[in-house]
Coordinates of C-alpha atoms in Angstrom, one line a residue:
X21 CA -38.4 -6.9 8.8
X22 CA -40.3 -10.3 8.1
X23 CA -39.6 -13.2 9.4
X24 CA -38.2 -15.1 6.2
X25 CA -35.8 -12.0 5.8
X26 CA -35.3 -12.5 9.9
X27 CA -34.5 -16.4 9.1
X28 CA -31.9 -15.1 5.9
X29 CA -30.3 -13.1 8.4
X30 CA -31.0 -10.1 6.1
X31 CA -31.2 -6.9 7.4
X32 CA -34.5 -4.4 6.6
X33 CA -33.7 -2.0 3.9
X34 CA -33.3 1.1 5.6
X35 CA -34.2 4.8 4.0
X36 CA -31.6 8.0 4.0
X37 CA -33.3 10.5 6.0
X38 CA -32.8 13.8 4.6
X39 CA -30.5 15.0 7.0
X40 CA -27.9 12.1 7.0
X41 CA -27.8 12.0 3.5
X42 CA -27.1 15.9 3.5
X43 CA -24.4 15.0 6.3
X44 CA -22.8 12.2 3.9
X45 CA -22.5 14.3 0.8
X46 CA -21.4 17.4 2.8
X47 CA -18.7 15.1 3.6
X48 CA -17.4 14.1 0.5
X49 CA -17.5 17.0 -1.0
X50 CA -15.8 18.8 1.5
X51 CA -12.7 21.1 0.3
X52 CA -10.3 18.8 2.4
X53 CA -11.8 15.3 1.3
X54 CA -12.0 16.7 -2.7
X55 CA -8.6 17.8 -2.3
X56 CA -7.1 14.3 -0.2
X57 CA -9.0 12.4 -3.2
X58 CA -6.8 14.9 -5.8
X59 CA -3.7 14.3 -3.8
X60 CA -4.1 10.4 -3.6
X61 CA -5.1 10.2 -7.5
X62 CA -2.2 12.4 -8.3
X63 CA 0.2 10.2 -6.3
X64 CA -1.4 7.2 -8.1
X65 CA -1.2 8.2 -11.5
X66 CA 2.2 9.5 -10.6
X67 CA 2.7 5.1 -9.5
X68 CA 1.2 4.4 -12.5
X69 CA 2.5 6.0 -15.6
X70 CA 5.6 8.0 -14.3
X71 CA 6.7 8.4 -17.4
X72 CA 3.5 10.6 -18.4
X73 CA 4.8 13.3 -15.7
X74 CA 8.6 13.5 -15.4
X75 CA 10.0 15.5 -17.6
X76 CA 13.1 13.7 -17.5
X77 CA 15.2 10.0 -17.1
X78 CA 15.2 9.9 -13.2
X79 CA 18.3 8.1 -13.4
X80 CA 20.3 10.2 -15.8
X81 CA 22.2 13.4 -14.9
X82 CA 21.8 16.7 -16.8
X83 CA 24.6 19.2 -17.2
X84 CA 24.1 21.6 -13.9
X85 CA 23.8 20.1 -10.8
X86 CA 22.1 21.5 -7.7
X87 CA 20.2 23.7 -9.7
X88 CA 17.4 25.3 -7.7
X89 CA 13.8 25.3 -8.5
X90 CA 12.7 26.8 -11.8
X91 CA 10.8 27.0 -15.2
X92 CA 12.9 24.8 -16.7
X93 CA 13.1 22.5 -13.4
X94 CA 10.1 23.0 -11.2
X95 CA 12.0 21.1 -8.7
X96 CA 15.5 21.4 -8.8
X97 CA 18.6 19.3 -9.5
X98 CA 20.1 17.1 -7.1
X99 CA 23.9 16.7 -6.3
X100 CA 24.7 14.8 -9.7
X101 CA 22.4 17.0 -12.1
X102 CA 19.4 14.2 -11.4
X103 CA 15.8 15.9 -12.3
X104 CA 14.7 16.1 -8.9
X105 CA 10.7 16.2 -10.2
X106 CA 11.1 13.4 -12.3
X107 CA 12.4 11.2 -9.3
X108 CA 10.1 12.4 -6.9
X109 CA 7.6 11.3 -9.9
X110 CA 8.9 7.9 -10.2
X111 CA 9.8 7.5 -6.2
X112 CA 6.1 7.5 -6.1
X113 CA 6.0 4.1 -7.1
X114 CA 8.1 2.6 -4.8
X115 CA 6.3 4.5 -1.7
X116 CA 2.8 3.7 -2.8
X117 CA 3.5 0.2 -4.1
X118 CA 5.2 -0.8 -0.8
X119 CA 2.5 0.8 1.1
X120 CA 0.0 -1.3 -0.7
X121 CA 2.0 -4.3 0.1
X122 CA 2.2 -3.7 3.9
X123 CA -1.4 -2.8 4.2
X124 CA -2.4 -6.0 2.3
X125 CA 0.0 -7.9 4.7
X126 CA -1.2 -6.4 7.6
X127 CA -4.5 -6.5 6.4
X128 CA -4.9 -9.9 5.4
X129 CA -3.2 -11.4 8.4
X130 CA -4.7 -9.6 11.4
X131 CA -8.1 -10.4 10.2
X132 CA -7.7 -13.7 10.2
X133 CA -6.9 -13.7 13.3
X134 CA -9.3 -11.4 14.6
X135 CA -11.6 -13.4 13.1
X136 CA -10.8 -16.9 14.6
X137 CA -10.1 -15.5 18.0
X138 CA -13.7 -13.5 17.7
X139 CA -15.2 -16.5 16.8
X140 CA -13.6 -19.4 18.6
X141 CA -13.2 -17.7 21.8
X142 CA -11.9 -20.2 25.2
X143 CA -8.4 -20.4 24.9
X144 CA -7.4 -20.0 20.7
X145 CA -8.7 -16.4 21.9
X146 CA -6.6 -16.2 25.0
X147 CA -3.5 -17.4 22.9
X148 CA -3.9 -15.3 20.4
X149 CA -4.4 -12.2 22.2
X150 CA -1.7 -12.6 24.4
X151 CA 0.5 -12.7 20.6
X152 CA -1.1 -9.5 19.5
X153 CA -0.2 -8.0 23.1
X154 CA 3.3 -9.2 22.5
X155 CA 3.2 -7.2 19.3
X156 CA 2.0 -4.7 20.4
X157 CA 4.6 -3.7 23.3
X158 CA 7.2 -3.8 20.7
X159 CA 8.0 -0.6 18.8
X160 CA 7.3 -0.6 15.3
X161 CA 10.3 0.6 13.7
X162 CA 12.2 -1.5 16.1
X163 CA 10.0 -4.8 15.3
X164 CA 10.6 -3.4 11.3
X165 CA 13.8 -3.2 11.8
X166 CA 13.8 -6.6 13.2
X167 CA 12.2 -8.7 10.7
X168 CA 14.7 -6.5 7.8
X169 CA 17.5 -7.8 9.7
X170 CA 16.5 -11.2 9.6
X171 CA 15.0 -11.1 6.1
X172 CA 17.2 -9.0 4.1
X173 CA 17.3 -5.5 2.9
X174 CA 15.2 -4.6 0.4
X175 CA 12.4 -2.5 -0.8
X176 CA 9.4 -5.4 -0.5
X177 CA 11.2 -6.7 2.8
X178 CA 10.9 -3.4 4.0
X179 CA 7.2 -3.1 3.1
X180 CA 6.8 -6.7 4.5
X181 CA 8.2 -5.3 7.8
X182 CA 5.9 -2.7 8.2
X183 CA 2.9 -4.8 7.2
X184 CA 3.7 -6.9 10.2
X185 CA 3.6 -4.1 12.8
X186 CA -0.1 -3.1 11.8
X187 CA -1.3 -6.7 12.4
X188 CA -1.8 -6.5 16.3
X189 CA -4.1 -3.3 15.3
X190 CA -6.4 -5.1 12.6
X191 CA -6.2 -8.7 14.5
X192 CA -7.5 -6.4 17.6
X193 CA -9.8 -4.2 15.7
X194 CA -11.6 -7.4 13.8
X195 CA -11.7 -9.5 16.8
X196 CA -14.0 -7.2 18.3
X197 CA -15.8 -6.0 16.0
X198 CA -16.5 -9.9 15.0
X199 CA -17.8 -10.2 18.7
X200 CA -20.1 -7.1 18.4
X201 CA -21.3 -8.5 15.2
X202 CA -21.5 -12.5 16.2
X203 CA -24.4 -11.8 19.2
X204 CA -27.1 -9.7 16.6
X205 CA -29.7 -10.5 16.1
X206 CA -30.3 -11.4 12.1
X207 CA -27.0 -13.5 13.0
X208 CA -28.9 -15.6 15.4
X209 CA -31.6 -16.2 13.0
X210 CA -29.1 -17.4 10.2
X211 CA -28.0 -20.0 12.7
X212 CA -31.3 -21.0 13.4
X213 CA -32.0 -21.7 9.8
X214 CA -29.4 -24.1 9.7
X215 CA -26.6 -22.0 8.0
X216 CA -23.6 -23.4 9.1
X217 CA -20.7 -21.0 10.8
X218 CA -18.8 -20.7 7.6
X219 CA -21.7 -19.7 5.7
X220 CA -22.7 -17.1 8.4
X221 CA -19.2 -15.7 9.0
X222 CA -18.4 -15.3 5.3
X223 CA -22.5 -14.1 4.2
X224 CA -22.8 -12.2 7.4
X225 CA -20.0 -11.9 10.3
X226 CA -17.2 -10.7 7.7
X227 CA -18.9 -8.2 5.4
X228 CA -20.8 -6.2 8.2
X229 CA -17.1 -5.8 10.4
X230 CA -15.2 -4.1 6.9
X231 CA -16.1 -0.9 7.0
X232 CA -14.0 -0.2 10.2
X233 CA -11.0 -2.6 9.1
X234 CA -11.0 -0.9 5.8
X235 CA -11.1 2.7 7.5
X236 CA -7.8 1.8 9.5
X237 CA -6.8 0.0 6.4
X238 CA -6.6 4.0 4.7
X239 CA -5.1 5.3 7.7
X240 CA -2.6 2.3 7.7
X241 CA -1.4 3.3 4.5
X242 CA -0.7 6.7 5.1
X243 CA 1.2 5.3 8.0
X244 CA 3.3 2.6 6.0
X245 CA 4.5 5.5 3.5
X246 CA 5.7 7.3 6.8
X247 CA 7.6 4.2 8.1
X248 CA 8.6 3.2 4.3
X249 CA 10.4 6.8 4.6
X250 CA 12.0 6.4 7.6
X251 CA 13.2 3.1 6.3
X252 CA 14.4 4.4 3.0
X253 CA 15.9 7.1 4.8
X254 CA 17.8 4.9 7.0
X255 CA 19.3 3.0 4.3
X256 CA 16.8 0.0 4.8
X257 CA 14.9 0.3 1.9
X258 CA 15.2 0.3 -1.6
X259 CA 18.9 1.0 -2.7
X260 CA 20.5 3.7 -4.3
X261 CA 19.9 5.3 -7.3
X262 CA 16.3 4.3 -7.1
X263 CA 14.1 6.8 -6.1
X264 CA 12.1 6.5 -3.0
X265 CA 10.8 9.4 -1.3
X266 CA 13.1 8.8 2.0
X267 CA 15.9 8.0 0.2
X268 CA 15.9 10.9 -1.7
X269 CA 15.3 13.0 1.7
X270 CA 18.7 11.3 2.6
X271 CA 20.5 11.9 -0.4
X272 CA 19.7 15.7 0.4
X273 CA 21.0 15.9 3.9
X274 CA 24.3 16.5 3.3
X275 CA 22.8 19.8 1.0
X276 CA 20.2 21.3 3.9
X277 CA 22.3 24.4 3.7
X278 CA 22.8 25.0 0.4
X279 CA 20.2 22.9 -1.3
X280 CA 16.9 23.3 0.4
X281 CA 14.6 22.0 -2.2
X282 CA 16.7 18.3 -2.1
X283 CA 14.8 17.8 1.2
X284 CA 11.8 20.2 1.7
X285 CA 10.1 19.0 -1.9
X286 CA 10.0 15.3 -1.2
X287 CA 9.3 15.7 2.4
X288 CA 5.8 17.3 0.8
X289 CA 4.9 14.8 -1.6
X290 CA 5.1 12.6 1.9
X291 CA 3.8 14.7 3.9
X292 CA 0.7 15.9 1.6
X293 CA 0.1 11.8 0.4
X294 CA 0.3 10.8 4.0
X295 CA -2.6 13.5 5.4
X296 CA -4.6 13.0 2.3
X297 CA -4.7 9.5 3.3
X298 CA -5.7 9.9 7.2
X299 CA -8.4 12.7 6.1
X300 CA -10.1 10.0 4.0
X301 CA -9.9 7.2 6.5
X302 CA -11.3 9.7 9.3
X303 CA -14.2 10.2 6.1
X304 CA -14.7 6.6 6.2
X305 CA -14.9 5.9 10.0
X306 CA -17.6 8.4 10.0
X307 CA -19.5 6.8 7.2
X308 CA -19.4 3.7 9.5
X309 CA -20.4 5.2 12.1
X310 CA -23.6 6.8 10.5
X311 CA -24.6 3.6 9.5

């Protein structure tokens, strides 16, 4: 590195070896990451056009109800003759769009605060720390449960909730990877060349602490579609007949005997988004951690 790149703060281009780059690809392209990646985009496109894939109006009941699984219904009927495809399709939205939302709450939020406690430090750290520790001794579907209470039921005051119980882990998470960052070296040199701290956390500090946040960010939201379910299943989400994936689950109990497929089919669709999801944050860590 020379010292005007030194004095930038940038850092020396570095090469791929042939045996980390090997490492990196065998990673993507991995049966379990190709197939997390088909899971995810099938879930999204599902978010997206629902209309494309469900054979029929998730709302509107057909003439047979509790039909089980077949050519004509690849999953079922529920209790009122619903296509139970077609609102697993359009439940979809509601899951992934309120897992977005709590991510981006959580997100947003426990950065910044990881960020000004990592770089103020004295006792703005201590204070805010002690918060996050606060936070964090609470249960999270308790502290959810919490904040619906005081804000309202409802499907985005649901996935506000659960935004607010991951920001203990990303203020923790950015606050010390913000110190980590704060004492290198090219960081130093920026100061010295008269860069002033906004400029250096926002050019240097910030960009160089994502790639952790953003792997717990993909694990986060394979968590929030978990605690969105148990919401929704609780009756804390959104109401009925609007398809969610817990509520649906719920609508099913009552039919665990003689309707299998009302729970076991939408429990997948969680279960198979929400793994997808932690496989590609673990992908991500490690891609992090290479570097």
């Amino acid at each position: 590195m020379t010292t005007a790149n030194l004095a930038r703060g940038q850092r020396a281009p570095q090469k791929e070896h042939g045996p980390r780059r090997h490492r990196k690809h065998r990673r993507w392209s991995s049966p379990a990451t190709v197939l997390s990646i088909v899971v995810l985009a099938i879930a999204a496109l599902w978010a997206i056009a629902p209309s494309v894939f469900a054979p029929e109006d998730p709302y509107t009941g057909l003439d047979v109800a509790l039909l089980a699984p077949s050519g004509e219904h690849i999953f079922g009927t529920d209790a009122v003759g619903r296509d139970l495809f077609s609102r697993v399709v359009y439940g979809a939205r509601q899951s992934l769009l309120g897992a977005l939302i709590a991510v981006a709450v959580g997100l947003v939020l426990g950065t910044l605060i990881g960020l000004i406690a990592g770089t103020q430090r004295g006792w703005v750290d201590t204070v805010l720390m002690r918060l996050v520790d606060v936070l964090l001794a609470i249960p999270g579907i308790l502290l959810s449960l919490s904040i619906i209470i005081v804000t309202g039921f409802g499907s985005l005051q649901a996935a506000f909730a659960v935004g607010m119980t991951s920001v203990a882990t990303f203020a923790r998470l950015a606050r010390s990877q913000v110190i980590q960052i704060a004492g290198a070296d090219y960081v130093e040199a920026a100061y010295g060349s008269g860069a002033t701290q906004a400029q250096v956390l926002l050019r240097h500090v910030l960009p160089n602490s994502l790639t952790p946040v953003l792997a717990l960010a993909a694990l986060q939201f394979g968590t929030a579609i978990l605690q969105l379910s148990i919401l929704g299943f609780l009756g804390y989400g959104a109401p009925p007949p609007v398809p969610e994936w817990g509520l649906l689950i719920a609508e099913g109990r009552d039919y665990m005997a003689t309707a299998w497929w009302l729970i076991l089919l939408p429990g997948l669709a969680i279960v198979a988004t929400v793994m997808s999801a932690n496989h590609l944050s673990q992908v991500i860590q490690q891609e992090g951690d290479v570097k």
